[in-house]
Tab-separated table of C-alpha atoms and ligand atoms in Angstrom:
chain	number	residue	atom	x	y	z
A	1	MET	CA	164.513	-83.728	10.282
A	2	PHE	CA	160.879	-84.716	10.629
A	3	LEU	CA	160.747	-85.282	14.410
A	4	SER	CA	163.167	-82.727	15.740
A	5	GLU	CA	164.750	-82.015	19.109
A	6	CYS	CA	164.541	-78.381	20.159
A	7	SER	CA	167.939	-76.731	19.846
A	8	THR	CA	168.007	-73.023	18.997
A	9	ASN	CA	169.104	-74.030	15.497
A	10	SER	CA	166.214	-76.400	14.944
A	11	ILE	CA	163.667	-73.913	16.296
A	12	ASN	CA	165.050	-71.215	13.999
A	13	ALA	CA	165.033	-73.608	11.049
A	14	ALA	CA	161.419	-74.490	11.847
A	15	ALA	CA	160.477	-70.784	11.864
A	16	LYS	CA	162.026	-70.529	8.394
A	17	ASN	CA	159.984	-73.535	7.252
A	18	ILE	CA	156.831	-71.699	8.335
A	19	VAL	CA	157.928	-68.595	6.398
A	20	ASP	CA	158.440	-70.865	3.385
A	21	GLY	CA	154.864	-72.122	3.625
A	22	TYR	CA	155.392	-75.477	5.369
A	23	LEU	CA	153.788	-76.866	8.526
A	24	VAL	CA	155.453	-77.076	11.936
A	25	ALA	CA	153.887	-78.957	14.838
A	26	PHE	CA	155.058	-77.447	18.115
A	27	PRO	CA	154.460	-77.898	21.840
A	28	THR	CA	152.385	-75.422	23.816
A	29	GLU	CA	151.528	-75.631	27.509
A	30	THR	CA	148.045	-76.954	26.604
A	31	VAL	CA	148.403	-79.378	23.673
A	32	TYR	CA	150.592	-79.612	20.553
A	33	GLY	CA	149.597	-77.272	17.740
A	34	LEU	CA	149.966	-77.709	13.973
A	35	GLY	CA	151.278	-74.357	12.802
A	36	ALA	CA	151.394	-72.436	9.531
A	37	ASP	CA	151.904	-68.792	8.519
A	38	ALA	CA	148.515	-67.266	9.343
A	39	THR	CA	148.814	-64.852	6.390
A	40	ASN	CA	149.609	-67.555	3.810
A	41	GLU	CA	146.454	-69.023	2.287
A	42	GLY	CA	148.171	-72.026	0.728
A	43	ALA	CA	149.971	-72.894	3.947
A	44	VAL	CA	146.810	-72.587	6.026
A	45	ALA	CA	145.009	-74.818	3.511
A	46	LYS	CA	147.607	-77.512	4.277
A	47	ILE	CA	146.519	-77.454	7.948
A	48	TYR	CA	142.900	-78.150	6.998
A	49	GLU	CA	144.014	-80.918	4.667
A	50	ALA	CA	146.297	-82.578	7.228
A	51	LYS	CA	143.578	-82.450	9.895
A	52	GLY	CA	140.687	-83.330	7.604
A	53	ARG	CA	138.949	-80.343	9.158
A	54	PRO	CA	135.991	-78.530	7.533
A	55	ALA	CA	137.137	-75.199	6.017
A	56	ASP	CA	134.600	-73.113	7.930
A	57	HIS	CA	136.133	-73.890	11.338
A	58	PRO	CA	138.313	-70.959	12.459
A	59	LEU	CA	141.917	-71.319	13.606
A	60	ILE	CA	143.608	-69.641	16.572
A	61	VAL	CA	146.412	-67.244	15.590
A	62	HIS	CA	149.378	-67.575	17.951
A	63	ILE	CA	151.433	-64.441	18.514
A	64	ALA	CA	154.733	-63.770	20.319
A	65	SER	CA	153.358	-61.104	22.650
A	66	MET	CA	150.346	-58.881	23.220
A	67	ASP	CA	152.088	-56.194	21.141
A	68	ALA	CA	150.777	-58.018	18.069
A	69	ILE	CA	147.082	-57.788	19.068
A	70	GLY	CA	146.742	-54.577	17.050
A	71	ASP	CA	147.967	-56.307	13.881
A	72	TRP	CA	145.119	-58.799	13.994
A	73	ALA	CA	142.277	-57.157	15.894
A	74	GLU	CA	140.135	-54.025	16.028
A	75	ASP	CA	137.867	-52.470	18.655
A	76	ILE	CA	139.918	-53.965	21.476
A	77	SER	CA	138.055	-53.564	24.754
A	78	GLU	CA	139.681	-52.575	28.028
A	79	TYR	CA	138.709	-55.833	29.691
A	80	ALA	CA	140.351	-57.793	26.872
A	81	ILE	CA	143.585	-55.905	27.484
A	82	ASN	CA	143.292	-56.786	31.168
A	83	LEU	CA	142.872	-60.458	30.303
A	84	ALA	CA	145.872	-60.387	27.976
A	85	ARG	CA	147.981	-58.634	30.628
A	86	ASP	CA	146.943	-60.991	33.401
A	87	PHE	CA	147.012	-64.314	31.578
A	88	TRP	CA	149.352	-64.109	28.565
A	89	PRO	CA	151.519	-65.918	27.954
A	90	GLY	CA	149.069	-68.584	29.057
A	91	PRO	CA	146.256	-71.017	28.296
A	92	ILE	CA	143.617	-68.522	27.173
A	93	THR	CA	142.469	-67.544	23.678
A	94	LEU	CA	140.795	-64.161	23.197
A	95	ILE	CA	138.303	-63.559	20.377
A	96	PHE	CA	138.314	-60.063	18.839
A	97	LYS	CA	136.760	-58.277	15.900
A	98	ARG	CA	139.261	-59.046	13.126
A	99	SER	CA	141.517	-56.586	11.290
A	100	LYS	CA	142.144	-56.733	7.516
A	101	LEU	CA	145.112	-59.001	8.169
A	102	ALA	CA	142.840	-61.796	9.435
A	103	LYS	CA	141.500	-63.230	6.210
A	104	ASP	CA	138.533	-65.542	5.699
A	105	PHE	CA	140.843	-68.535	5.223
A	106	VAL	CA	142.040	-68.289	8.836
A	107	THR	CA	138.809	-67.102	10.508
A	108	GLY	CA	136.528	-69.572	8.737
A	109	ASN	CA	134.703	-66.588	7.123
A	110	GLN	CA	133.878	-65.033	10.490
A	111	ASN	CA	134.374	-61.366	11.312
A	112	THR	CA	136.312	-62.304	14.434
A	113	VAL	CA	139.782	-63.685	15.098
A	114	GLY	CA	141.079	-65.785	17.987
A	115	LEU	CA	144.497	-64.836	19.424
A	116	ARG	CA	146.763	-66.537	21.937
A	117	VAL	CA	150.268	-66.134	23.365
A	118	PRO	CA	151.203	-69.639	24.579
A	119	ASN	CA	153.256	-70.123	27.735
A	120	GLN	CA	155.823	-72.604	26.517
A	121	PRO	CA	159.490	-71.701	25.927
A	122	ILE	CA	159.792	-73.540	22.597
A	123	ALA	CA	156.540	-72.078	21.275
A	124	LEU	CA	157.628	-68.596	22.336
A	125	ALA	CA	161.090	-69.009	20.774
A	126	LEU	CA	159.448	-70.197	17.538
A	127	LEU	CA	157.007	-67.272	17.547
A	128	LYS	CA	159.779	-64.724	18.274
A	129	GLU	CA	162.005	-66.058	15.504
A	130	PHE	CA	159.035	-66.124	13.104
A	131	GLU	CA	158.393	-62.479	14.024
A	132	ASN	CA	162.105	-61.652	13.476
A	133	LEU	CA	161.748	-63.096	9.983
A	134	GLY	CA	158.835	-60.724	9.318
A	135	GLY	CA	156.007	-63.108	10.249
A	136	LYS	CA	152.807	-61.816	11.863
A	137	GLY	CA	151.358	-64.885	13.538
A	138	ILE	CA	151.168	-68.669	13.428
A	139	ALA	CA	147.753	-70.249	12.864
A	140	ALA	CA	147.616	-73.477	14.834
A	141	PRO	CA	144.812	-75.839	15.731
A	142	SER	CA	145.498	-78.863	17.925
A	143	ALA	CA	147.708	-81.256	15.934
A	144	ASN	CA	145.187	-84.104	15.649
A	145	ARG	CA	142.891	-85.376	12.919
A	146	PHE	CA	139.469	-83.709	13.077
A	147	GLY	CA	137.371	-85.031	15.961
A	148	ALA	CA	140.220	-87.026	17.533
A	149	VAL	CA	142.014	-86.568	20.857
A	150	SER	CA	144.453	-83.630	20.996
A	151	PRO	CA	148.105	-84.722	21.194
A	152	THR	CA	150.106	-83.873	24.312
A	153	THR	CA	153.417	-85.382	23.159
A	154	ALA	CA	155.434	-85.126	19.927
A	155	GLN	CA	155.134	-88.888	19.443
A	156	ALA	CA	151.331	-88.571	19.603
A	157	VAL	CA	151.508	-85.910	16.865
A	158	LYS	CA	153.627	-88.227	14.758
A	159	ASP	CA	151.292	-91.204	15.315
A	160	GLU	CA	148.326	-89.030	14.405
A	161	LEU	CA	149.635	-87.132	11.381
A	162	VAL	CA	152.582	-89.049	9.913
A	163	ASN	CA	150.606	-89.913	6.775
A	164	TYR	CA	149.305	-86.392	6.321
A	165	LEU	CA	152.500	-84.323	6.632
A	166	ASP	CA	155.324	-83.677	4.180
A	167	GLN	CA	158.159	-85.663	5.751
A	168	VAL	CA	160.826	-83.593	4.008
A	169	ASN	CA	159.687	-80.043	4.742
A	170	ASP	CA	157.177	-80.228	7.586
A	171	VAL	CA	158.583	-80.555	11.113
A	172	ILE	CA	157.410	-81.801	14.503
A	173	LEU	CA	159.292	-80.030	17.306
A	174	ASP	CA	159.636	-82.322	20.318
A	175	GLY	CA	159.322	-80.323	23.533
A	176	GLY	CA	158.271	-83.178	25.798
A	177	PRO	CA	154.828	-83.614	27.325
A	178	CYS	CA	152.494	-80.609	27.637
A	179	GLN	CA	152.095	-79.238	31.165
A	180	VAL	CA	148.378	-78.316	31.171
A	181	GLY	CA	146.997	-81.054	28.934
A	182	VAL	CA	143.609	-79.580	27.959
A	183	GLU	CA	143.075	-76.892	25.334
A	184	SER	CA	142.982	-73.184	26.170
A	185	THR	CA	140.000	-71.400	27.645
A	186	ILE	CA	138.314	-69.404	24.848
A	187	ILE	CA	136.798	-66.010	25.683
A	188	ASP	CA	134.707	-63.977	23.277
A	189	CYS	CA	135.817	-60.390	23.923
A	190	THR	CA	133.604	-58.756	21.284
A	191	ALA	CA	130.658	-57.883	23.554
A	192	GLU	CA	130.264	-55.647	26.624
A	193	THR	CA	131.078	-58.564	28.893
A	194	PRO	CA	133.371	-61.549	28.431
A	195	GLN	CA	131.788	-64.806	27.384
A	196	ILE	CA	133.316	-68.251	27.829
A	197	LEU	CA	133.167	-70.299	24.614
A	198	ARG	CA	135.370	-73.152	25.817
A	199	LEU	CA	136.341	-74.082	29.368
A	200	GLY	CA	140.011	-74.479	30.241
A	201	ALA	CA	142.662	-73.899	32.878
A	202	ILE	CA	141.864	-70.175	33.149
A	203	THR	CA	138.631	-70.334	35.099
A	204	LYS	CA	135.469	-68.248	35.173
A	205	GLU	CA	136.481	-66.912	38.605
A	206	MET	CA	139.899	-65.849	37.311
A	207	ILE	CA	138.259	-64.027	34.389
A	208	ALA	CA	135.738	-62.302	36.656
A	209	GLN	CA	138.555	-61.227	38.969
A	210	SER	CA	140.703	-59.888	36.125
A	211	THR	CA	137.923	-57.974	34.376
A	212	GLY	CA	135.686	-57.004	37.298
A	213	LEU	CA	132.763	-58.018	35.050
A	214	LEU	CA	130.026	-60.605	35.067
A	215	VAL	CA	131.213	-63.523	32.935
A	216	ILE	CA	128.727	-65.290	30.655
A	217	GLU	CA	129.204	-69.025	30.355
A	218	GLU	CA	126.427	-70.030	27.954
A	219	PRO	CA	127.916	-70.702	24.523
A	220	THR	CA	126.020	-68.928	21.730
A	221	THR	CA	125.070	-70.850	18.626
A	222	ASP	CA	126.164	-68.432	15.914
A	223	ILE	CA	129.876	-68.728	16.663
A	224	ARG	CA	131.519	-71.846	15.412
A	225	VAL	CA	133.724	-73.538	17.957
A	226	SER	CA	134.565	-76.959	16.573
A	227	GLY	CA	135.529	-78.135	20.043
A	228	SER	CA	131.948	-77.514	21.047
A	229	LEU	CA	130.539	-79.950	18.514
A	230	GLU	CA	128.824	-82.790	20.292
A	231	SER	CA	131.357	-85.472	19.352
A	232	HIS	CA	134.993	-84.437	19.687
A	233	TYR	CA	138.171	-85.331	21.564
A	234	SER	CA	137.237	-88.963	20.895
A	235	PRO	CA	139.493	-92.010	21.054
A	236	LYS	CA	138.606	-95.126	19.030
A	237	ALA	CA	137.551	-96.912	22.209
A	238	LYS	CA	134.084	-96.169	23.562
A	239	VAL	CA	134.211	-93.801	26.548
A	240	ALA	CA	131.707	-94.503	29.349
A	241	LEU	CA	131.336	-92.015	32.181
A	242	ASP	CA	130.906	-92.839	35.856
A	243	VAL	CA	130.080	-96.520	35.394
A	244	ASN	CA	131.793	-99.616	36.749
A	245	PRO	CA	134.203	-101.253	34.308
A	246	GLU	CA	133.875	-104.846	33.240
A	247	ILE	CA	136.826	-107.210	32.923
A	248	GLY	CA	139.300	-105.918	30.326
A	249	ASP	CA	137.919	-102.374	30.228
A	250	GLY	CA	140.236	-99.405	30.650
A	251	PHE	CA	139.786	-97.363	33.822
A	252	ILE	CA	140.578	-93.708	34.561
A	253	ALA	CA	139.972	-92.082	37.935
A	254	ILE	CA	141.675	-89.932	40.552
A	255	ASP	CA	144.164	-91.986	42.597
A	256	SER	CA	141.991	-92.218	45.715
A	257	ILE	CA	139.572	-94.451	43.766
A	258	PRO	CA	140.869	-98.033	43.620
A	259	THR	CA	140.877	-100.027	40.382
A	260	PRO	CA	137.882	-102.418	40.207
A	261	ALA	CA	138.837	-106.078	39.773
A	262	GLY	CA	139.684	-106.982	36.185
A	263	ALA	CA	139.872	-103.407	34.900
A	264	ILE	CA	143.020	-101.987	33.319
A	265	ARG	CA	144.115	-98.831	35.120
A	266	LEU	CA	145.233	-96.289	32.508
A	267	VAL	CA	146.190	-93.483	34.871
A	268	ALA	CA	145.757	-92.581	38.547
A	269	PRO	CA	146.335	-88.822	38.828
A	270	SER	CA	146.843	-87.427	42.323
A	271	SER	CA	145.432	-83.963	41.547
A	272	ILE	CA	143.051	-82.219	39.144
A	273	GLU	CA	146.060	-80.682	37.403
A	274	GLY	CA	147.549	-84.154	37.004
A	275	TYR	CA	144.210	-85.438	35.717
A	276	ALA	CA	144.147	-82.756	32.997
A	277	ARG	CA	147.798	-83.292	32.129
A	278	ASP	CA	147.562	-87.070	31.702
A	279	LEU	CA	144.009	-87.608	30.423
A	280	TYR	CA	144.639	-87.440	26.661
A	281	SER	CA	147.728	-89.648	26.766
A	282	ALA	CA	145.717	-92.182	28.790
A	283	LEU	CA	142.974	-92.191	26.117
A	284	ARG	CA	145.622	-92.676	23.424
A	285	PHE	CA	147.284	-95.438	25.419
A	286	ALA	CA	143.957	-97.285	25.572
A	287	ASP	CA	143.692	-97.152	21.776
A	288	ALA	CA	147.299	-98.300	21.401
A	289	GLN	CA	146.460	-101.312	23.612
A	290	GLY	CA	143.430	-102.058	21.449
A	291	LEU	CA	140.948	-101.611	24.315
A	292	THR	CA	137.345	-101.259	23.207
A	293	LYS	CA	135.933	-99.466	26.246
A	294	ILE	CA	137.291	-96.920	28.735
A	295	CYS	CA	135.383	-96.232	31.955
A	296	VAL	CA	136.130	-92.816	33.370
A	297	ILE	CA	135.190	-91.579	36.823
A	298	GLN	CA	134.896	-87.840	36.310
A	299	PRO	CA	136.679	-85.398	38.636
A	300	GLU	CA	134.550	-83.252	40.947
A	301	GLY	CA	134.731	-79.483	41.412
A	302	ASP	CA	134.751	-76.296	39.303
A	303	GLY	CA	137.480	-74.664	37.264
A	304	LEU	CA	139.818	-77.144	35.602
A	305	ALA	CA	137.675	-80.080	36.767
A	306	ALA	CA	134.730	-78.584	34.838
A	307	ALA	CA	136.946	-78.246	31.740
A	308	ILE	CA	137.910	-81.922	32.050
A	309	ARG	CA	134.248	-82.970	32.356
A	310	ASP	CA	133.420	-80.855	29.296
A	311	ARG	CA	136.010	-82.755	27.215
A	312	LEU	CA	134.948	-86.123	28.648
A	313	LYS	CA	131.320	-85.479	27.756
A	314	ARG	CA	132.301	-84.901	24.126
A	315	ALA	CA	134.727	-87.829	24.096
A	316	ALA	CA	131.879	-90.036	25.311
A	317	ASN	CA	129.494	-88.874	22.599
B	401	TXA	O1	145.068	-74.709	23.581
B	401	TXA	C1	144.706	-74.440	22.426
B	401	TXA	O2	143.866	-73.581	22.188
B	401	TXA	C2	145.364	-75.234	21.296
B	401	TXA	C3	146.830	-74.845	21.188
B	401	TXA	C4	147.515	-75.468	20.017
B	401	TXA	O3	146.947	-73.443	21.188
B	401	TXA	N1	144.671	-74.973	20.062
B	401	TXA	C5	143.439	-75.455	19.804
B	401	TXA	O4	143.010	-75.159	18.524
B	401	TXA	O5	142.791	-76.085	20.605
B	401	TXA	P1	141.725	-75.871	17.864
B	401	TXA	O6	141.640	-75.324	16.473
B	401	TXA	O7	141.854	-77.333	17.998
B	401	TXA	O8	140.577	-75.314	18.709
B	401	TXA	C6	140.382	-73.931	18.690
B	401	TXA	C7	138.948	-73.590	18.829
B	401	TXA	C8	138.135	-74.160	17.704
B	401	TXA	O9	137.054	-74.864	18.272
B	401	TXA	C9	137.698	-72.948	16.930
B	401	TXA	O10	136.426	-73.107	16.363
B	401	TXA	C10	137.730	-71.864	17.994
B	401	TXA	O11	138.843	-72.177	18.761
B	401	TXA	N2	137.921	-70.537	17.403
B	401	TXA	C11	138.989	-70.077	16.749
B	401	TXA	N3	138.769	-68.847	16.264
B	401	TXA	C12	137.533	-68.515	16.647
B	401	TXA	C13	136.691	-67.377	16.429
B	401	TXA	N4	137.096	-66.337	15.721
B	401	TXA	N5	135.458	-67.391	16.985
B	401	TXA	C14	135.037	-68.448	17.685
B	401	TXA	N6	135.752	-69.553	17.891
B	401	TXA	C15	136.985	-69.597	17.381
B	402	MG	MG1	141.246	-79.180	18.379
């Protein structure tokens, strides 16, 4: 079945589909991923094709537990182990020097590999079953077309990719809405000190606390993080930040800010966590309604609020 509920049987069948070289979209706590066997070149090529993503953009390899780090990575630093222990399963991706298993087709020709253990029961069950079947890891970018908003529901994956997936053999596992709603924090663990490449729910303070090290936040230019391209996470509607909406414009803001007259309230989250969780579905809803402009009042504060502003800046580009 193309859009599948998540019984043990359907999760196990989906793991088998991945072994057989097909694609499986699955829920994680951040956003839905579009998964393939990370050791199968043909299968990974299907991800790039479905997304319309340039081949030199690396994919994150999802693993069932930190026990699999050694399969994929070399020169693993002590602080990286601390991060994995403290935050996996969870919304953080760690970048390591790659092992021989991590081929150019999954790392976008880089000498590093990104690894993550997601904190979502269906994702973990899928990864465990894939491992039971002899699999090493599931390569999975967000399950959207290149440059578009990441999907946080199975229906959003279907809307986004229905014309680009094989409706007989590829599967979308429906695990309900994602709990975090923005993509994982990405940490480069290849240098003496951890460096944040993408902001997310695991904050700079949490990383400093876990590692006892100074955390660098400036992204370098030689590592390709497609989410750090200027225009990304973009709906069809124009996104305008911190401006007053005109009549008929969409409006997103924390719930203490009232809706200006004539604007169409898309979401009114009562917390920063709620803001992150509901933002992408609100952007999609605006497109579904055919709105041409969305005015967003950005959340204040550090941590997750900074991750939200980072995505909004790119969505507005
Ligand atoms: O929360 C997430 O991370 C979601 C879920 C599905 O796990 N995945 C996700 O994947 O956001 P994607 O491909 O949409 O974004 C992953 C980012 C990309 O910008 C990619 O360039 C970067 O991670 N990345 C992956 N491997 C890397 C590497 N070896 N070095 C630097 N950046 C890397
Ligand atoms: Mg993405």
